[in-house]
Coordinates of C-alpha atoms in Angstrom, one line a residue:
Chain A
X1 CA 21.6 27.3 -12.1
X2 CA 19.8 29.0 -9.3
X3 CA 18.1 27.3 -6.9
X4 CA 14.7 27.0 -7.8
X5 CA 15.2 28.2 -11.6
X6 CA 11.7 27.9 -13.7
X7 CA 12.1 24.1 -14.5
X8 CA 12.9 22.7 -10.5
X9 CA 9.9 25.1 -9.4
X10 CA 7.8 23.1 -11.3
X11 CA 9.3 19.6 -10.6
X12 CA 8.5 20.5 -7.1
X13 CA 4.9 22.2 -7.7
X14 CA 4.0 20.0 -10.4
X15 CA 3.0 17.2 -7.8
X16 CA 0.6 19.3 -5.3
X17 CA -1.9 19.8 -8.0
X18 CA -1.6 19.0 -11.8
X19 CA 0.5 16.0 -11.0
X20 CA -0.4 14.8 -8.4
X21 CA 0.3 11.4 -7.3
X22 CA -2.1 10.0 -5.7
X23 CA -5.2 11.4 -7.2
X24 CA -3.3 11.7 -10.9
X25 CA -0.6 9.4 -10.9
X26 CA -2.7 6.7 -8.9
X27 CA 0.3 5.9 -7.1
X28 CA 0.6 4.8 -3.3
X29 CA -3.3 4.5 -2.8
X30 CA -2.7 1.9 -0.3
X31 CA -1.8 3.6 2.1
X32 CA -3.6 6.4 1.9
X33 CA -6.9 4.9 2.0
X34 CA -5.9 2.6 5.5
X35 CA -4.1 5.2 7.9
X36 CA -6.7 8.2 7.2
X37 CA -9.3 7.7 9.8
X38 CA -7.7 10.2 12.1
X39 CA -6.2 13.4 11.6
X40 CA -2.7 12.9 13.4
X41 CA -1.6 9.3 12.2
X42 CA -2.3 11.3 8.4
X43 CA 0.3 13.7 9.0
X44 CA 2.6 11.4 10.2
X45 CA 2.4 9.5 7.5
X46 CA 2.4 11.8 4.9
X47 CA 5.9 13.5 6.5
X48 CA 7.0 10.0 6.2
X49 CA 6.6 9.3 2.5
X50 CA 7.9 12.4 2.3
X51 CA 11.2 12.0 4.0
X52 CA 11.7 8.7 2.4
X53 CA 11.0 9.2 -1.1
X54 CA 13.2 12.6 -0.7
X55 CA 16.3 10.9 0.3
X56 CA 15.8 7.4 -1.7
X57 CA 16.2 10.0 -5.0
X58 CA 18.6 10.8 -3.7
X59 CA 21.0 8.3 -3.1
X60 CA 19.4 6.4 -6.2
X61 CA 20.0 9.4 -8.3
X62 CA 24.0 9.4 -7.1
X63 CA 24.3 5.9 -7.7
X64 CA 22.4 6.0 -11.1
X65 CA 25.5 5.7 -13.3
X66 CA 26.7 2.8 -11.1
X67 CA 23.6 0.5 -11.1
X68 CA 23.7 -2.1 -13.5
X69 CA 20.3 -2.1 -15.4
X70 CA 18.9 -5.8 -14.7
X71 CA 19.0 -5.5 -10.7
X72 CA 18.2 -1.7 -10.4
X73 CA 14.8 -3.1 -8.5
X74 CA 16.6 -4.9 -6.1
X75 CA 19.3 -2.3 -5.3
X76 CA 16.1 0.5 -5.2
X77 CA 14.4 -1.9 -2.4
X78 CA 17.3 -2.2 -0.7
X79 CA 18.0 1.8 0.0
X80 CA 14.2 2.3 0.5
X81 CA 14.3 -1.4 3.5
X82 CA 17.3 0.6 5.0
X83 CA 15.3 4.1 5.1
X84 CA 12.1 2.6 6.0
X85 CA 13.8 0.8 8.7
X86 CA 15.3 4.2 9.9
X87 CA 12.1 5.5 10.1
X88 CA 10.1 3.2 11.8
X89 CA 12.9 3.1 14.6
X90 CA 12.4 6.6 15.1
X91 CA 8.6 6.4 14.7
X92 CA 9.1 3.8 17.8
X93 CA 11.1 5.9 19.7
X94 CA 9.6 9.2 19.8
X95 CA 5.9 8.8 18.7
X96 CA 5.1 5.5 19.8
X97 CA 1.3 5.4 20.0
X98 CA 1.1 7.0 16.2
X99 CA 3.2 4.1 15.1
X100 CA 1.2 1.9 17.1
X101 CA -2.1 3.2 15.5
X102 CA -0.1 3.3 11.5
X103 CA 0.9 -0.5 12.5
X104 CA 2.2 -2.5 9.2
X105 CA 1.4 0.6 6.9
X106 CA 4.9 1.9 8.2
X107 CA 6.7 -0.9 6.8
X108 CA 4.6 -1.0 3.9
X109 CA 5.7 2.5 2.9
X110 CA 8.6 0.4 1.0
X111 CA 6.2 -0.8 -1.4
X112 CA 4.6 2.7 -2.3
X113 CA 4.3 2.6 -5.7
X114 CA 5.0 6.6 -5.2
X115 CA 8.4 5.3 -3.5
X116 CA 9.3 3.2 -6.9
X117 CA 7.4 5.1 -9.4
X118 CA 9.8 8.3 -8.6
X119 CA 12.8 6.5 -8.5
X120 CA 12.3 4.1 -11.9
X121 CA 10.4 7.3 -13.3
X122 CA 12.8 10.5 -12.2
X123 CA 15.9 9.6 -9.8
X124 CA 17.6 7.0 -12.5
X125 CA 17.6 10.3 -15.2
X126 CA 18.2 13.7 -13.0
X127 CA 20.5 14.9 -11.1
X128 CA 20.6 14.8 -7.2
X129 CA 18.8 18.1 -6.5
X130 CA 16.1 17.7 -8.8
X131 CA 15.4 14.7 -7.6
X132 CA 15.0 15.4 -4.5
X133 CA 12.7 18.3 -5.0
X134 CA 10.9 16.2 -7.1
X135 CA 10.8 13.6 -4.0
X136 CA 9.6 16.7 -1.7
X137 CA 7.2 17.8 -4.2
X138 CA 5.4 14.0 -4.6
X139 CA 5.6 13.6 -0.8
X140 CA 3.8 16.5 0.2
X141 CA 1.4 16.0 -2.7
X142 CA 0.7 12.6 -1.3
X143 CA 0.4 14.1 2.2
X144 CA -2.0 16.9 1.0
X145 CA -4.6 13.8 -0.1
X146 CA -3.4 12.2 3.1
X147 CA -4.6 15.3 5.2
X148 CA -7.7 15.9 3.4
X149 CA -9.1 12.7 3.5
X150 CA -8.2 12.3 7.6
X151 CA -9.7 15.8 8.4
X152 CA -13.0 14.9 6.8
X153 CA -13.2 11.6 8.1
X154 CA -11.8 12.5 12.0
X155 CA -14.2 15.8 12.1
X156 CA -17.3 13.8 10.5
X157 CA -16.4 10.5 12.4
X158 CA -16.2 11.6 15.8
X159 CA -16.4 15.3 15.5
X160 CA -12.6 16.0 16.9
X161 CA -9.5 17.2 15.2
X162 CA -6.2 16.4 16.4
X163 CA -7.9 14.3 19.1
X164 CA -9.8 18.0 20.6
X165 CA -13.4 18.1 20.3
X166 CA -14.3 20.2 17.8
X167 CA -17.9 20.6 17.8
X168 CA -19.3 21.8 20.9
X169 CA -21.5 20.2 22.7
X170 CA -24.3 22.3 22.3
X171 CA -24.9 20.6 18.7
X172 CA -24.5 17.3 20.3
X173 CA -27.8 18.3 22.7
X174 CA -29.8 19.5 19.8
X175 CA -29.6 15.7 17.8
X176 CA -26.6 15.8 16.1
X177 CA -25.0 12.6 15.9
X178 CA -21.2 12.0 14.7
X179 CA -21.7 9.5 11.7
X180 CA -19.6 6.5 12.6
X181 CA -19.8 5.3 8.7
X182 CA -17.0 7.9 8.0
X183 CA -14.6 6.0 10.6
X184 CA -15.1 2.4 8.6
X185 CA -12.6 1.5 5.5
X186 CA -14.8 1.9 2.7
X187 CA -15.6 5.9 3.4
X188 CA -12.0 6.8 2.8
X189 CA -12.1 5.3 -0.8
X190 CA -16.1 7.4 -1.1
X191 CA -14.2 10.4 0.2
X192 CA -11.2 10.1 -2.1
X193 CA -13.5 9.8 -5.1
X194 CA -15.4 12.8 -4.7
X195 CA -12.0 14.6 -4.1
X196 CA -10.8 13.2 -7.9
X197 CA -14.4 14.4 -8.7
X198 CA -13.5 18.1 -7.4
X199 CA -10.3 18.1 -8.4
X200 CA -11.3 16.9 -11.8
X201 CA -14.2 18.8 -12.7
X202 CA -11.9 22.0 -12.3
X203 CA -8.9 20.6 -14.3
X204 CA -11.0 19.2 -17.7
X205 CA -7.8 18.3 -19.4
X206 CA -7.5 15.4 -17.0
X207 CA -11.0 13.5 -17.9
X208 CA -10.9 10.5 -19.3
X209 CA -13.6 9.3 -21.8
Chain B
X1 CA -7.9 -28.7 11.4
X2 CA -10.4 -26.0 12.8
X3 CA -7.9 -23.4 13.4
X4 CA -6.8 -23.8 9.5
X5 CA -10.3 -23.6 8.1
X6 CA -11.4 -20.6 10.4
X7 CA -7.9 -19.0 9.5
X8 CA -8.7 -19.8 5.7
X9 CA -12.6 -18.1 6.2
X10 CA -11.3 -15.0 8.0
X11 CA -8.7 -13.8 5.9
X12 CA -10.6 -14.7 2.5
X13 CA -13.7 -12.5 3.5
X14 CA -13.3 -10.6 6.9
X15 CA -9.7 -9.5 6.6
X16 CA -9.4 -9.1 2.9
X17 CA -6.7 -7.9 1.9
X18 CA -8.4 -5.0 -0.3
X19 CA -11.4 -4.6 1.3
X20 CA -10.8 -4.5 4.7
X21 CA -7.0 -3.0 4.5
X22 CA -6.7 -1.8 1.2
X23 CA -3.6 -3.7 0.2
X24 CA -2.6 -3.9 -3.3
X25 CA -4.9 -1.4 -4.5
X26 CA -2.3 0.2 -6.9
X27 CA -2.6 -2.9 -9.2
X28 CA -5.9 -3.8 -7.9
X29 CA -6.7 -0.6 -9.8
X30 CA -4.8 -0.5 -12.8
X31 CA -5.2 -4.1 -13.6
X32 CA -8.9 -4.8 -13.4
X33 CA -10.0 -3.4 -16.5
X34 CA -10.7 -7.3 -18.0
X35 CA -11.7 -10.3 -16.6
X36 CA -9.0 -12.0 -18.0
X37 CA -5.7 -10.7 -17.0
X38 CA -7.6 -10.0 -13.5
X39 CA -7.6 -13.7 -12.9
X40 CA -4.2 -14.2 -14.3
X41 CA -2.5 -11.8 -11.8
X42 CA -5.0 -12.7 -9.0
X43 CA -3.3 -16.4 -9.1
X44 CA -0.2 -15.3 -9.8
X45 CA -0.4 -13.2 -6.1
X46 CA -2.0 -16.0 -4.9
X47 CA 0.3 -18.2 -5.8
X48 CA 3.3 -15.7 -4.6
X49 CA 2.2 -15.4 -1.4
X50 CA 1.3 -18.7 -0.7
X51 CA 5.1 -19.3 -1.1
X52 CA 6.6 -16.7 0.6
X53 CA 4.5 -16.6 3.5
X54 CA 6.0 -20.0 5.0
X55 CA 9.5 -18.9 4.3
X56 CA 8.8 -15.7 5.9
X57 CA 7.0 -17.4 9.0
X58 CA 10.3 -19.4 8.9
X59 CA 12.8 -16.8 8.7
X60 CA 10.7 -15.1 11.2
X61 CA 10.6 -17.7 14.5
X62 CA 14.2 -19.2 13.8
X63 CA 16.3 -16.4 12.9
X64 CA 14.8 -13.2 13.1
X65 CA 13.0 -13.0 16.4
X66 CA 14.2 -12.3 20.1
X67 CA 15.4 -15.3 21.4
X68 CA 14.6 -17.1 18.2
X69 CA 18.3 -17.9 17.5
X70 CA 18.6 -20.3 20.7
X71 CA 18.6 -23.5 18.6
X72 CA 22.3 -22.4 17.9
X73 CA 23.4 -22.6 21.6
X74 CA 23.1 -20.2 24.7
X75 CA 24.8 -17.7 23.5
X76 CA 22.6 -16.9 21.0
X77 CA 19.4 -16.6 23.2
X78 CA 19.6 -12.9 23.7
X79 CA 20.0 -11.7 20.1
X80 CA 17.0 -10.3 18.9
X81 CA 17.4 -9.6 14.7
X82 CA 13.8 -7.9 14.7
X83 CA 14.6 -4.6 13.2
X84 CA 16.0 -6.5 9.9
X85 CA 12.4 -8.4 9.3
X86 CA 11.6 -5.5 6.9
X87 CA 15.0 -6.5 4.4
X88 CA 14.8 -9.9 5.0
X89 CA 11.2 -10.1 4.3
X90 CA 11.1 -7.9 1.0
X91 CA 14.6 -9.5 -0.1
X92 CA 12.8 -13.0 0.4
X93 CA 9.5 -11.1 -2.0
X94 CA 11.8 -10.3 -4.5
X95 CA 14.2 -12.9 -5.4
X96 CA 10.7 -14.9 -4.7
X97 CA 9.2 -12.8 -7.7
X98 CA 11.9 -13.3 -10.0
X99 CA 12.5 -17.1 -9.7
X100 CA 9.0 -17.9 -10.2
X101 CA 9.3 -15.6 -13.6
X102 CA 12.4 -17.1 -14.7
X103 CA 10.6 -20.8 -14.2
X104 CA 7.6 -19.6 -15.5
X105 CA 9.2 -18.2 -18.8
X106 CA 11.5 -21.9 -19.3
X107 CA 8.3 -23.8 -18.8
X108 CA 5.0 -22.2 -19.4
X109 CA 5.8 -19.6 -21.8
X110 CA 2.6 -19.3 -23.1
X111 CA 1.5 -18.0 -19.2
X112 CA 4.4 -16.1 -19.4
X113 CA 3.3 -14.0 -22.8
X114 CA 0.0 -13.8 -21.5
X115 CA 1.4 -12.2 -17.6
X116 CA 4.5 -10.4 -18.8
X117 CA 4.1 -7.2 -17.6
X118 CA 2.4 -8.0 -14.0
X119 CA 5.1 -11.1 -12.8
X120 CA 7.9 -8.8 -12.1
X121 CA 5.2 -6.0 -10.4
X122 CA 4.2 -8.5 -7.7
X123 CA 7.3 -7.6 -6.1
X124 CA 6.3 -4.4 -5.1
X125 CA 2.6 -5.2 -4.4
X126 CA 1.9 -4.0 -1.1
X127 CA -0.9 -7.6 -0.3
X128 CA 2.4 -9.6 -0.7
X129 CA 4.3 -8.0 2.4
X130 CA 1.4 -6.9 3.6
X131 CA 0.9 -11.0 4.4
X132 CA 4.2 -11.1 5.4
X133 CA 3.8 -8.5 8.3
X134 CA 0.4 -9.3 9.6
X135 CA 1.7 -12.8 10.0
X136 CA 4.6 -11.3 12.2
X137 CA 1.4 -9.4 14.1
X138 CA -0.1 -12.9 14.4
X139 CA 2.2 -14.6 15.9
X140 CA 0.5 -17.6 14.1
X141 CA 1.0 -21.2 15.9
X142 CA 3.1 -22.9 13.2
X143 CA 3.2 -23.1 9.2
X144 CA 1.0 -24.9 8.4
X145 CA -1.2 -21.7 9.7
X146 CA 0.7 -19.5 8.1
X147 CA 0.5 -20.9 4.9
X148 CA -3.3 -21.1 4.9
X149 CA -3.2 -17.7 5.6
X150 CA -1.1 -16.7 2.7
X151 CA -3.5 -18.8 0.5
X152 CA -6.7 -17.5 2.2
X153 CA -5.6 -13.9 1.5
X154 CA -4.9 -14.5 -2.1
X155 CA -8.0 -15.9 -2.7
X156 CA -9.6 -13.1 -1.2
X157 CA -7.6 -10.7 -3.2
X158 CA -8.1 -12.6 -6.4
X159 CA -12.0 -12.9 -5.9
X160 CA -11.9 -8.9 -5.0
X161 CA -10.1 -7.9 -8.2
X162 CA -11.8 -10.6 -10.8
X163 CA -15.3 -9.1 -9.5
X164 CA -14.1 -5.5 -9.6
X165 CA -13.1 -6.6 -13.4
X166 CA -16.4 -7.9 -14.1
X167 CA -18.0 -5.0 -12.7
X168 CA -16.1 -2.6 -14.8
X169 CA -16.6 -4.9 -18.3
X170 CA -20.4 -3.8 -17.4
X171 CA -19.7 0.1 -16.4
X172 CA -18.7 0.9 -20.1
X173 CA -22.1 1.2 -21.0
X174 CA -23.5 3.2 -18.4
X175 CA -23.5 7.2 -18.0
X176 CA -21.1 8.9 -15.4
X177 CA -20.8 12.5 -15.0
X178 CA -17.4 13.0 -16.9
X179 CA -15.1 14.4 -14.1
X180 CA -15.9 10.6 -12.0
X181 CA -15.4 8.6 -15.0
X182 CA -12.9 6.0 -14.8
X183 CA -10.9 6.3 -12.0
X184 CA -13.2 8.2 -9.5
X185 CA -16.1 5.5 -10.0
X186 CA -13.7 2.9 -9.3
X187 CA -13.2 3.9 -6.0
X188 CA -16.7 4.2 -5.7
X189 CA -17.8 0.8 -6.7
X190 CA -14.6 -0.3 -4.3
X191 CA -15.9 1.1 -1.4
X192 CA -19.2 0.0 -1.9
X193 CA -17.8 -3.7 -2.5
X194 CA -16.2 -3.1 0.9
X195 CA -19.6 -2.3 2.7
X196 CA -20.5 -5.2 1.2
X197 CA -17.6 -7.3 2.5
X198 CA -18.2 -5.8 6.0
X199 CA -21.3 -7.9 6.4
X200 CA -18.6 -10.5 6.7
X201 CA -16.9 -9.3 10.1
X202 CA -17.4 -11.2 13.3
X203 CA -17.7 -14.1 11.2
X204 CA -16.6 -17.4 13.2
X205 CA -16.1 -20.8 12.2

């Protein structure tokens, strides 16, 4: 088996687009509705995910022949508490004022449905390198909405990027005003709509009637 | 008295849990395509959280935070058990979840037939832990508090997911460019519910 052979590519593409899980799936919308009003705290989170639900599939996909079936859910929260706690211990020690600004979403990252949906859907029936492609591949998908939806809203919000100020001032003098709508709650689930509306308009077979 | 009835106000309509933090929304999605099951799993969540949060709040001040452990003797008062809130919190959740569905199927299995699917979800719904660590944010005064709050926010939840239902009973009928249908109209109608629900904030009682 080579390393990416046909079948892993697209276990680990799949999610980006076609698959994807936030925008496809509808999986782990929580989060990334609440933590995308700025560009940097979006990134963060997204590599998050990702790290969490690569390595929870894992260790879930090693142990898959040892879980009993009627306390798989507990023994799946368990590994993701333990690497969620990892996580936010590191968040806290080397990026404080992003983990400040993602507050309980951090801990909250244990009840992604992405984190559980991949491991109930893929880790308990593949193999340990698959699965953790497949974790990469739904991480970064979920980052990719992640990323979107904070560039919009940071660069329409308050017209900066990364915390730099993007649009010169010179616009600012003529009239234009950052619209402060995009920096409340309810435009990340307006901008994540017309996102599914792009994305679905070019991909018909995933309509619904 | 006060402090319970402003905590109930705020975190039923400013801090709703879906409007105003967007917790839950994987279920609050999927589920709210009837009235009917809506309301069953909006009590059930209420009902949930309105049982762990006290436990939590518990756990949290006498075992888990710095200094909490002092009632066991001076050598105890330094040892702070903070980083194991997250375990603790969603162990508590999930042996929570499934004792109420194993008394729930012995007693009431009619509500059982009728919620099957969505008891053993509530574990992983993010409003549930979600209470859990804004009430460690809090810092509430006791739990009596923290109880109201867990009730408050279930309310607010159930009343944000049985309205969503209603409004989607109604949407059948009406004609959405294909690519929004379903799921990208949803959000839509969400986030318009949650401009809605902002007229709430700065609310006091």
């Amino acid at each position: 088996m080579g390393l990416l052979s046909g079948k892993n590519k697209e276990v680990l593409v799949g999610p980006l687009s076609k698959n994807n899980p936030v925008i496809v799936q509808m999986l782990g919308i929580c989060s990334a509705l609440a933590v995308t009003s700025k560009l940097e705290p979006s990134i963060v989170m997204g590599l998050s995910v990702t790290a969490v639900v690569a390595f929870a599939n894992v260790i879930i996909s090693l142990l898959r022949n040892t879980i009993p079936n009627r306390i798989r859910i507990i023994v799946q929260l368990v590994v993701c508490a333990a690497l969620v706690t990892i996580i936010s211990e590191v968040l806290k020690a080397f990026a404080y004022d992003v983990n400040k600004q993602l507050s309980v979403f951090v801990g909250l990252i244990i009840t992604n449905c992405i984190l559980m949906g991949r491991l109930e859907a893929f880790a308990l029936g593949n193999s340990p390198w698959e699965s953790f492609l497949d974790g990469i591949g739904n991480g970064l998908g979920y980052g990719i909405i992640l990323v979107i939806v904070g560039f919009f809203r940071e660069l329409l919000g308050s017209g900066t990027l990364l915390g730099l100020q993007v649009i010169p001032q010179a616009f600012y003098d003529f009239g234009y005003a950052d619209n402060g709508l995009m920096i409340l709650p309810p435009m990340a689930l307006i901008v994540v709509a017309v996102i599914i509306w792009v994305h679905r308009s070019r991909n018909k077979d995933l309509q619904e009637n | 008295m006060e402090e319970l009835l402003s905590t109930f106000v705020r975190s039923v309509f400013v801090e709703n849990m879906i409007f105003a933090y967007y917790l839950g929304m994987c279920s609050f999605l999927a589920v709210s395509k009837n009235v009917k099951t809506a309301l069953g799993l909006g009590i059930a969540v209420t009902f949930i959280l309105v049982c762990t949060l006290p436990i939590n709040y518990l756990l949290e001040n006498y075992v888990l935070k710095e200094g909490a452990l002092s009632w066991l003797g001076a050598r105890f008062a330094e040892v702070n058990l903070s980083f194991l809130s997250l375990l603790i919190f969603i162990a508590i959740i999930a042996s929570f979840t499934q004792l109420v569905e194993m008394v729930v199927e012995k007693f009431a299995p009619a509500l059982y037939a009728s919620l099957g699917i969505f008891l053993p979800l509530i574990a992983v719904n993010c409003a549930i832990l979600g209470g859990s660590l804004f009430m460690q944010q809090k810092a509430f005064a006791n739990v009596g508090v923290a109880s109201v709050y867990g009730l408050g926010s279930g309310i607010g939840w159930l009343l944000a997911i049985v309205g969503m239902a209603a409004i989607r009973e109604k949407l059948a009928y009406s004609d959405i460019p294909k690519p929004l249908k379903g799921l990208g109209i949803s959000f839509i109608i969400t986030g318009l519910m949650g401009i809605g629900f902002m007229c709430f904030s700065g609310l006091k009682i």
